[in-house]
PDB file of C-alpha atoms in Angstrom:
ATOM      1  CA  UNK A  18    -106.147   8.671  91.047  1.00 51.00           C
ATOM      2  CA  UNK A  19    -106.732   4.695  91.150  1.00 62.00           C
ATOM      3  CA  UNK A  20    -106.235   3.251  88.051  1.00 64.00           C
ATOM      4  CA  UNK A  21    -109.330   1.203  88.041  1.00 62.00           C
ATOM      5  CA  UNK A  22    -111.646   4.061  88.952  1.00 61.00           C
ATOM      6  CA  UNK A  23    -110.127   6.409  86.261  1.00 56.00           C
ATOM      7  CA  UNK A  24    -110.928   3.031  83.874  1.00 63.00           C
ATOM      8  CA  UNK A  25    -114.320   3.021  85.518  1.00 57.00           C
ATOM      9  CA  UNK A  26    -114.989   7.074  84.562  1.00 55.00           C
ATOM     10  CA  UNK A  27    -113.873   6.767  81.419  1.00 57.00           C
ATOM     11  CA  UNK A  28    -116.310   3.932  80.403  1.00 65.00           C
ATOM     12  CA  UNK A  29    -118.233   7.101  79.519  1.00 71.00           C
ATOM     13  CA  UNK A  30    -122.517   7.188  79.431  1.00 78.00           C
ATOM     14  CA  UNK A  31    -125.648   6.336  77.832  1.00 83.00           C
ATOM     15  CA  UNK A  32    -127.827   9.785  76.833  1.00 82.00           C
ATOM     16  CA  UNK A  33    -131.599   9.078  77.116  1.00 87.00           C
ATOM     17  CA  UNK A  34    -133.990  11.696  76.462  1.00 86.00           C
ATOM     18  CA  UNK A  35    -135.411  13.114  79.677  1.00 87.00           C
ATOM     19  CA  UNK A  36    -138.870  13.045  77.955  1.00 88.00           C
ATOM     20  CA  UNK A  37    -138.449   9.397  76.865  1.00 91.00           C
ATOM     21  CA  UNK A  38    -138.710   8.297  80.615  1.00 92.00           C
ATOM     22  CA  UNK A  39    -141.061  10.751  81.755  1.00 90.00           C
ATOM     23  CA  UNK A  40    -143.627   9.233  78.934  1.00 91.00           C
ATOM     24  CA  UNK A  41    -142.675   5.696  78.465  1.00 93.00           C
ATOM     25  CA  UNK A  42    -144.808   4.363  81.202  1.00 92.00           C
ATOM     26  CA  UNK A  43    -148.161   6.454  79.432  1.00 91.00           C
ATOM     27  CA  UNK A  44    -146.641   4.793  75.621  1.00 92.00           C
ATOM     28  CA  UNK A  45    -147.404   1.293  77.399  1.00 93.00           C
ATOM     29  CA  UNK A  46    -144.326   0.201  77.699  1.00 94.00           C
ATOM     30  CA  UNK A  47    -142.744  -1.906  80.501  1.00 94.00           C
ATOM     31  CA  UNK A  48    -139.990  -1.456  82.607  1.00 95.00           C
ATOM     32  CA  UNK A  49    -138.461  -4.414  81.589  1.00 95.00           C
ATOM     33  CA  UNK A  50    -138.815  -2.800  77.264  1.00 95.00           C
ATOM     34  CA  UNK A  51    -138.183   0.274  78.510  1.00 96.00           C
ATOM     35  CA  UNK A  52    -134.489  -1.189  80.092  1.00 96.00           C
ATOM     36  CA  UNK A  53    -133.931  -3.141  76.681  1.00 96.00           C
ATOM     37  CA  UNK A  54    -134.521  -0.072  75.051  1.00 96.00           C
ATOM     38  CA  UNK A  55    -132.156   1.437  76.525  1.00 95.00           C
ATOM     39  CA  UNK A  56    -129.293  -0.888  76.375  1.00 95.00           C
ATOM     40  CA  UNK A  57    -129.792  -0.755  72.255  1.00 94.00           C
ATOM     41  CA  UNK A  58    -129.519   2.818  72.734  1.00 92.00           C
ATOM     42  CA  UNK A  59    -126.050   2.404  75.120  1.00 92.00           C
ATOM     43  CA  UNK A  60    -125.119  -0.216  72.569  1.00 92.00           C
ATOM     44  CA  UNK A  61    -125.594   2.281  69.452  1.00 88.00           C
ATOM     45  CA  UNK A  62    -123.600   4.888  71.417  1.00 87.00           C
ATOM     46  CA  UNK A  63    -121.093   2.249  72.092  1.00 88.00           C
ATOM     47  CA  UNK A  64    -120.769   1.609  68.385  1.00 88.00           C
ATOM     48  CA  UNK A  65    -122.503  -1.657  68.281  1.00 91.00           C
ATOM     49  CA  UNK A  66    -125.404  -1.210  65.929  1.00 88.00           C
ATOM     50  CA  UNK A  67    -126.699  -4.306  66.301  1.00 91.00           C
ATOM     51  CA  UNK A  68    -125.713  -6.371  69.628  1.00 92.00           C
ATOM     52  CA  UNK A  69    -126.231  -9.803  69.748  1.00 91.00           C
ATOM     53  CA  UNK A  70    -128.702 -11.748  72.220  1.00 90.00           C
ATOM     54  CA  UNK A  71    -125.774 -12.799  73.817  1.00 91.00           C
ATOM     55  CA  UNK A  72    -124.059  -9.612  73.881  1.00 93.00           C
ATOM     56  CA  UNK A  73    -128.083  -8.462  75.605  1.00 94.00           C
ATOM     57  CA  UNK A  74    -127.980 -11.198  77.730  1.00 93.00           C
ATOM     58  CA  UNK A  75    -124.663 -10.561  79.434  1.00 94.00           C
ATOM     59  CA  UNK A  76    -125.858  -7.240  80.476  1.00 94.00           C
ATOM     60  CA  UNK A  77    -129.671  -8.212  81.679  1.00 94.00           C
ATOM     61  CA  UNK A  78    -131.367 -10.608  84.096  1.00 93.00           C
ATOM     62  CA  UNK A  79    -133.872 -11.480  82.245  1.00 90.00           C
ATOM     63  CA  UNK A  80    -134.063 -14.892  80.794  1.00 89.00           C
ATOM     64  CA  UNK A  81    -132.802 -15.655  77.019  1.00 88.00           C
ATOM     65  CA  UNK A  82    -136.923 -16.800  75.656  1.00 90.00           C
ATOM     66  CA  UNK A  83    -138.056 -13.299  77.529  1.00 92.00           C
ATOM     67  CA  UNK A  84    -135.404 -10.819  75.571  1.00 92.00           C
ATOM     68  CA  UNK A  85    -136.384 -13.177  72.611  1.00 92.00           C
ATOM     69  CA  UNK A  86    -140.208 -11.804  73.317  1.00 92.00           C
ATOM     70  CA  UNK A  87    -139.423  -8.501  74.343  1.00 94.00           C
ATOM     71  CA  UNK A  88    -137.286  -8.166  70.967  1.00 94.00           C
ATOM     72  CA  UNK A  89    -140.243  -9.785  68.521  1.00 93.00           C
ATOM     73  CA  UNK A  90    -143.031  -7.501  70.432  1.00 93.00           C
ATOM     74  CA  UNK A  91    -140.901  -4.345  69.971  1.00 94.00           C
ATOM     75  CA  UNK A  92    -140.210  -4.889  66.395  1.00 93.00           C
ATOM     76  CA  UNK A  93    -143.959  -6.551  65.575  1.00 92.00           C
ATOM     77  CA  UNK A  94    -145.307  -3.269  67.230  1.00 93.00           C
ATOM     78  CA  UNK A  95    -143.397  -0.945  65.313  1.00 92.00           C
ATOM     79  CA  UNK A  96    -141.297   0.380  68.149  1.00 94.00           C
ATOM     80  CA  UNK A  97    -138.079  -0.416  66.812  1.00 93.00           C
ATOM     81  CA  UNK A  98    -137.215  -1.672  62.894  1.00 92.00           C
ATOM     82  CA  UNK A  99    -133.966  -3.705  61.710  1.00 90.00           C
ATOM     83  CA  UNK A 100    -132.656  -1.709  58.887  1.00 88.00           C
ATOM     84  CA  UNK A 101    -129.534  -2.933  56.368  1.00 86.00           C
ATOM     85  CA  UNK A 102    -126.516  -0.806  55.573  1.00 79.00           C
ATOM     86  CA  UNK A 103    -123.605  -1.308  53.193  1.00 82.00           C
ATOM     87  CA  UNK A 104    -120.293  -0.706  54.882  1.00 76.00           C
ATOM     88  CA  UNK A 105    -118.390   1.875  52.618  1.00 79.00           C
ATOM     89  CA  UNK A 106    -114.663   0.378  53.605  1.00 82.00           C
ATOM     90  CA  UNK A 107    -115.439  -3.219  52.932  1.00 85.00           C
ATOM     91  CA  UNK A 108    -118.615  -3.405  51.176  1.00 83.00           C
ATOM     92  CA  UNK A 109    -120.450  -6.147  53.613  1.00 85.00           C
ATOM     93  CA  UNK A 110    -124.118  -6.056  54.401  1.00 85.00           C
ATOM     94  CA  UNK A 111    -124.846  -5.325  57.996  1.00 83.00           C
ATOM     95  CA  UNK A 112    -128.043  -5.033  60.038  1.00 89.00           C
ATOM     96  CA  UNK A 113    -128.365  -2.690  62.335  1.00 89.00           C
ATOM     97  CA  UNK A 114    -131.598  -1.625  64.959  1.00 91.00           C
ATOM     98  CA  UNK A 115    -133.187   1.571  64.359  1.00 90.00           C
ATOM     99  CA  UNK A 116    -135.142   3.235  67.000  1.00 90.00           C
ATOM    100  CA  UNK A 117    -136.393   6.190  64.972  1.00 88.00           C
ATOM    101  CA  UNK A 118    -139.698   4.644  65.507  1.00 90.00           C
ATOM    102  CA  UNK A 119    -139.423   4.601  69.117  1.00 92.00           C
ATOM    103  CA  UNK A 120    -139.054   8.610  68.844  1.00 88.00           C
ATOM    104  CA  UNK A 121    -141.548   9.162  66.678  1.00 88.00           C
ATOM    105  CA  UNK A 122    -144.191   7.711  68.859  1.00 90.00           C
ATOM    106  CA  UNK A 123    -143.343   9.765  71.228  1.00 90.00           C
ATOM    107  CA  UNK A 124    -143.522  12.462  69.365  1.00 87.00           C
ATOM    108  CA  UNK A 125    -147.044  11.546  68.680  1.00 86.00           C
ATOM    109  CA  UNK A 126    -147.820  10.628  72.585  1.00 87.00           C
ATOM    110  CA  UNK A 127    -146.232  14.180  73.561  1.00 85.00           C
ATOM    111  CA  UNK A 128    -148.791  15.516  71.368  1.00 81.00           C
ATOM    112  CA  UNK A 129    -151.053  13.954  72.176  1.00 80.00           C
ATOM    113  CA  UNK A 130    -150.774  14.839  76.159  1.00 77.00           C
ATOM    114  CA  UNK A 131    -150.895  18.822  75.261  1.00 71.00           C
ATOM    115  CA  UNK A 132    -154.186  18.324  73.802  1.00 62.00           C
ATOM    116  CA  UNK A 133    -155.568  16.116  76.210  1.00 53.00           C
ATOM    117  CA  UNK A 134    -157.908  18.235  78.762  1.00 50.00           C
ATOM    118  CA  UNK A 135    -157.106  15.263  81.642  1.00 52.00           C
ATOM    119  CA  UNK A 136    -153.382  16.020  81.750  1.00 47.00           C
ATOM    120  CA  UNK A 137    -154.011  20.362  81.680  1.00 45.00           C
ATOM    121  CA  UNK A 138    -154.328  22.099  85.004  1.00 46.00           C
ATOM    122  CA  UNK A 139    -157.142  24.649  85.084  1.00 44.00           C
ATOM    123  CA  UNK A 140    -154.984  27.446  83.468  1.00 37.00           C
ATOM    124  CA  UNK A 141    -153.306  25.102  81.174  1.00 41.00           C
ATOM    125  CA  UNK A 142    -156.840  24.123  79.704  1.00 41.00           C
ATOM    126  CA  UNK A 143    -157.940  27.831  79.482  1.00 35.00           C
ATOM    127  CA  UNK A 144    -154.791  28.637  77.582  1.00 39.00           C
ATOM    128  CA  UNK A 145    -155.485  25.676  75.163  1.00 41.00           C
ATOM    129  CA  UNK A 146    -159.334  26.130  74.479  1.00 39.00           C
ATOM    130  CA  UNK A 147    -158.377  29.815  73.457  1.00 35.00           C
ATOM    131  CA  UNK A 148    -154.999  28.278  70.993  1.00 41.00           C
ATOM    132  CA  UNK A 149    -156.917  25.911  68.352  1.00 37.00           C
ATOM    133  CA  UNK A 150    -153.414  24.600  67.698  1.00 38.00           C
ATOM    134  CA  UNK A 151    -151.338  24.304  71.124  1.00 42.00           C
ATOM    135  CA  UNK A 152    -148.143  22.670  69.318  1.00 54.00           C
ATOM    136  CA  UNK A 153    -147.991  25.311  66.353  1.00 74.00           C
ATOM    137  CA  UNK A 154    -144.851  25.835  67.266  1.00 83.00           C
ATOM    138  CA  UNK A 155    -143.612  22.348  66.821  1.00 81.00           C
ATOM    139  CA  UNK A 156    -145.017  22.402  63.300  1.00 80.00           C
ATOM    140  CA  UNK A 157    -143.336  25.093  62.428  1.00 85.00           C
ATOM    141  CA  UNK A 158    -140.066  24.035  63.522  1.00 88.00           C
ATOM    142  CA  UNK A 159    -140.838  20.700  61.540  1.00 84.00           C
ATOM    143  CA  UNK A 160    -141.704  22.455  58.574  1.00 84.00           C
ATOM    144  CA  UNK A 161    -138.610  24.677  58.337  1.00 88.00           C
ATOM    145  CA  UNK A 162    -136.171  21.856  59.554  1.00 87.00           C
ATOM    146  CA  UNK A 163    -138.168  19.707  56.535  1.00 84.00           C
ATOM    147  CA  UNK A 164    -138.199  16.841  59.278  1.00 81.00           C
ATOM    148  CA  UNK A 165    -139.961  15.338  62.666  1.00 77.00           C
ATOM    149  CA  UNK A 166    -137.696  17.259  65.554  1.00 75.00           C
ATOM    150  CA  UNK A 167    -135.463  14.931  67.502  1.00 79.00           C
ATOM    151  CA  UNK A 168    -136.648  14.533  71.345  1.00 73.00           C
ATOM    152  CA  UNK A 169    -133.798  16.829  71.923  1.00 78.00           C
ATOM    153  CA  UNK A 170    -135.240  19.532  70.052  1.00 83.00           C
ATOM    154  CA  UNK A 171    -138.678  19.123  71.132  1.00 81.00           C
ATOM    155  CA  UNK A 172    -137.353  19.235  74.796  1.00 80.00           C
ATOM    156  CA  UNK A 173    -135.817  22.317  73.996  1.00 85.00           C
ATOM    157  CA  UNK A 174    -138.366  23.783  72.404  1.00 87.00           C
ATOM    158  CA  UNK A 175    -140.528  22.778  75.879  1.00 82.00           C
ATOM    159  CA  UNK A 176    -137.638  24.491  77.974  1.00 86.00           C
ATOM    160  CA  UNK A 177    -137.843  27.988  76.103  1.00 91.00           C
ATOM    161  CA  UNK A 178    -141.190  28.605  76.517  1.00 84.00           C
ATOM    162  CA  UNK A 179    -142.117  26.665  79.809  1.00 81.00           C
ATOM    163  CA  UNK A 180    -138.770  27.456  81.535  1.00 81.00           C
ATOM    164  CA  UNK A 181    -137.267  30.227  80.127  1.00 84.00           C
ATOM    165  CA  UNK A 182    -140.802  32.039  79.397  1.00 85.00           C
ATOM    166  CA  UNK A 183    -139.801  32.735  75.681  1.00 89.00           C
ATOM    167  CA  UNK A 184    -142.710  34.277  74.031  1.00 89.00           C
ATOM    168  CA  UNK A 185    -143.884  31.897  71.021  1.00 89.00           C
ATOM    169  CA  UNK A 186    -143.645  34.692  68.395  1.00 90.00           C
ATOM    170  CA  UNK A 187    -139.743  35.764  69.990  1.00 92.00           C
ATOM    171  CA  UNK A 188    -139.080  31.559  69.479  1.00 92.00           C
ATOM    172  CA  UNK A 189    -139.852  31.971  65.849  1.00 92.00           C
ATOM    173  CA  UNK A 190    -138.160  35.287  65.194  1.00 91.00           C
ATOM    174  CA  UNK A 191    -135.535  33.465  66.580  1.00 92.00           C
ATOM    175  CA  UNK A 192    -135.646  30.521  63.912  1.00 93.00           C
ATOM    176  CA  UNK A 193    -136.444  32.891  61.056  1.00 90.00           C
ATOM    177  CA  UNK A 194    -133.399  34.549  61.836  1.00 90.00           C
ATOM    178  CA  UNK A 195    -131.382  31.524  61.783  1.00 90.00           C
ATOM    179  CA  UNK A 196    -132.992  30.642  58.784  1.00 89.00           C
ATOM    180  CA  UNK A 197    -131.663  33.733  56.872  1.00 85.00           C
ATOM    181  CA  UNK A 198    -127.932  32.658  57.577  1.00 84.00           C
ATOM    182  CA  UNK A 199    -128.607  29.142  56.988  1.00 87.00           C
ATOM    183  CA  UNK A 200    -128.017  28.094  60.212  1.00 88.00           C
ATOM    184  CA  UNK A 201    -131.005  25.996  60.921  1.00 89.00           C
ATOM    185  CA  UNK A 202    -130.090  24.061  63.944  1.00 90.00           C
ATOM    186  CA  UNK A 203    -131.753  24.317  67.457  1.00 92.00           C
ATOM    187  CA  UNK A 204    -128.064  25.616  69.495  1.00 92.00           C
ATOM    188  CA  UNK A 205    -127.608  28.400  67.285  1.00 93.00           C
ATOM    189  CA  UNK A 206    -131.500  29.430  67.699  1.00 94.00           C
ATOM    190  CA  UNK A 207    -130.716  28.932  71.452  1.00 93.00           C
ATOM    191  CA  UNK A 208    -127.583  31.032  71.363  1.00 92.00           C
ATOM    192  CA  UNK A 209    -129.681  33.712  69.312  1.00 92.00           C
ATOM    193  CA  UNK A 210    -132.579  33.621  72.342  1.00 93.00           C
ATOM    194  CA  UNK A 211    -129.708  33.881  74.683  1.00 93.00           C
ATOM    195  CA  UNK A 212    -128.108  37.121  72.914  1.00 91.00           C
ATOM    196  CA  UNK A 213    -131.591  38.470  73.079  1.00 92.00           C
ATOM    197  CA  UNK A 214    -131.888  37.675  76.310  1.00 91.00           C
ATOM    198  CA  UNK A 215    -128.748  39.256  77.371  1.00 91.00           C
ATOM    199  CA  UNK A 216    -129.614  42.524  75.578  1.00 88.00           C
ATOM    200  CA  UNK A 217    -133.090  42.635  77.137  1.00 90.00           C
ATOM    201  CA  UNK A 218    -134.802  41.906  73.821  1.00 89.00           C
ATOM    202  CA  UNK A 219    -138.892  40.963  74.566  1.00 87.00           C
ATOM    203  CA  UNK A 220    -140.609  41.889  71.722  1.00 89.00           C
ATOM    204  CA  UNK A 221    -140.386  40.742  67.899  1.00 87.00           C
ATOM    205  CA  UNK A 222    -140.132  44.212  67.095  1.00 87.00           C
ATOM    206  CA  UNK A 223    -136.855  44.510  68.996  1.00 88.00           C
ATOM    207  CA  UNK A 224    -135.385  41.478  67.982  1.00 87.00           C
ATOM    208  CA  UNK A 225    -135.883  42.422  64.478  1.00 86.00           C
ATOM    209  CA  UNK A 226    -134.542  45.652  64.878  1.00 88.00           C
ATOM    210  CA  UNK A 227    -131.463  44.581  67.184  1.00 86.00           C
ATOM    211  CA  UNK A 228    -130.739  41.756  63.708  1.00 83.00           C
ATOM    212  CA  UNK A 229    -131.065  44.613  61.376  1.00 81.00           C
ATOM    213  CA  UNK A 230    -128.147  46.688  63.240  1.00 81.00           C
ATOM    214  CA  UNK A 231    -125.943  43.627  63.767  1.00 75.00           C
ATOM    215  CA  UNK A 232    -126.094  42.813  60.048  1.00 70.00           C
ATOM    216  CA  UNK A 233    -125.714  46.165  59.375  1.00 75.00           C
ATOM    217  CA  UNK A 234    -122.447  46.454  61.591  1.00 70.00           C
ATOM    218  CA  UNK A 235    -121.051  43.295  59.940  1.00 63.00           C
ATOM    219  CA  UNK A 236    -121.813  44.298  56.436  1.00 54.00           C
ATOM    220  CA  UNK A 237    -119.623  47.664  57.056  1.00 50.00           C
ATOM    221  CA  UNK A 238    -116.703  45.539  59.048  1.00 50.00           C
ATOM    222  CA  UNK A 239    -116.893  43.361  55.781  1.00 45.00           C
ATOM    223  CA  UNK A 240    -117.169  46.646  53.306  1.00 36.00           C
ATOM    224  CA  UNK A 241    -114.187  48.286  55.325  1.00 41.00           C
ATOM    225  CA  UNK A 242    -111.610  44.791  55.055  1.00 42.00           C
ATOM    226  CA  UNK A 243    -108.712  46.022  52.853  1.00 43.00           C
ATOM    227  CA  UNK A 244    -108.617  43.575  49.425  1.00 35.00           C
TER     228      UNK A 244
END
């Protein structure tokens, strides 16, 4: 292979949530914030916490006073912060951007759209006038997790039930049951729905029966290991 396209492939890439670009343009935000946004994201995943303009400005067209805007009105509107850290090795102060607040707006805009009637097709609506509380689920995952879900998770989440048809009350079985091993993380709760899956499981009762024997089985491999 040419060296300089094996250089170019391994240059790696930037991970943006799916959802983030689906909903950015219904947060208000412009292309041109949504692009900066992303190359502090590429940055971060690059290892650069906190690029410089200059650093910005090599990689966009626009001008140095309109990144010097974009930057204020993203941090003024609570969209990104600047957070300080200590490094541990040398014991410097160094500032780094945060875009936790980024995600947790659109956590709140995601919300926000499964509530809102304009944004529901006519069996979408029906479904949510008969659930008082269409994101439950989310909560609950929050709750046990102790934290606001990543856009990862929530996309998962999304995926089981909308794509893979998961029923809500299998979903939580399923994170109940990773809760009992203290495995509270969304890929084992997917690889759990997956097992299920494979085994034909629909029901909570089944699920709950299909745990009991696999603990059971395990417990007797463990009982049965010579000391």
């Amino acid at each position: 292979m040419d060296s300089h396209i094996l250089q170019l492939l391994q240059e790696g890439a930037t991970s943006v949530s799916n959802l983030l670009l689906k909903m950015y343009k219904r947060m208000s935000l412009a292309d041109d914030e949504m692009m900066l946004l992303i190359h502090l994201l590429s940055f971060q995943q690059e290892g650069n916490r906190f690029p410089t303009l200059t650093e910005l400005e090599e990689r966009m067209s626009m001008s140095s006073m309109r990144l010097i805007q974009s930057l204020q009105k993203l941090l003024k509107e609570d969209w990104i912060s600047i957070d300080e850290f200590i490094d541990p090795h040398t014991g410097l102060r160094h500032e780094q951007y945060n875009l936790t607040p980024l995600y947790k707006k659109l956590y709140q805009t995601w919300r926000e759209q499964q509530i809102d009637p304009r944004m529901l097709t006519p069996f979408q609506e029906t479904a949510a006038t008969a659930d008082s509380e269409p994101v439950a689920i989310y909560s609950r995952f929050e709750q046990a997790f102790g934290r606001p879900l990543s856009p990862f998770e929530m996309e998962s989440i999304h995926m089981w039930t909308e794509q893979d048809g998961y029923q809500e009350e299998l979903i939580l079985t399923a994170l109940r049951e990773a809760a009992t091993v203290g495995k509270l993380h969304i890929r084992y709760i997917d690889r759990i729905l997956l097992e299920w899956q494979k085994q034909q499981i629909t029901t909570v009762e089944q699920a709950r029966l299909y745990s009991l024997n696999f603990h059971r089985q395990n417990h007797s491999k463990d009982y049965r290991q010579p000391l």
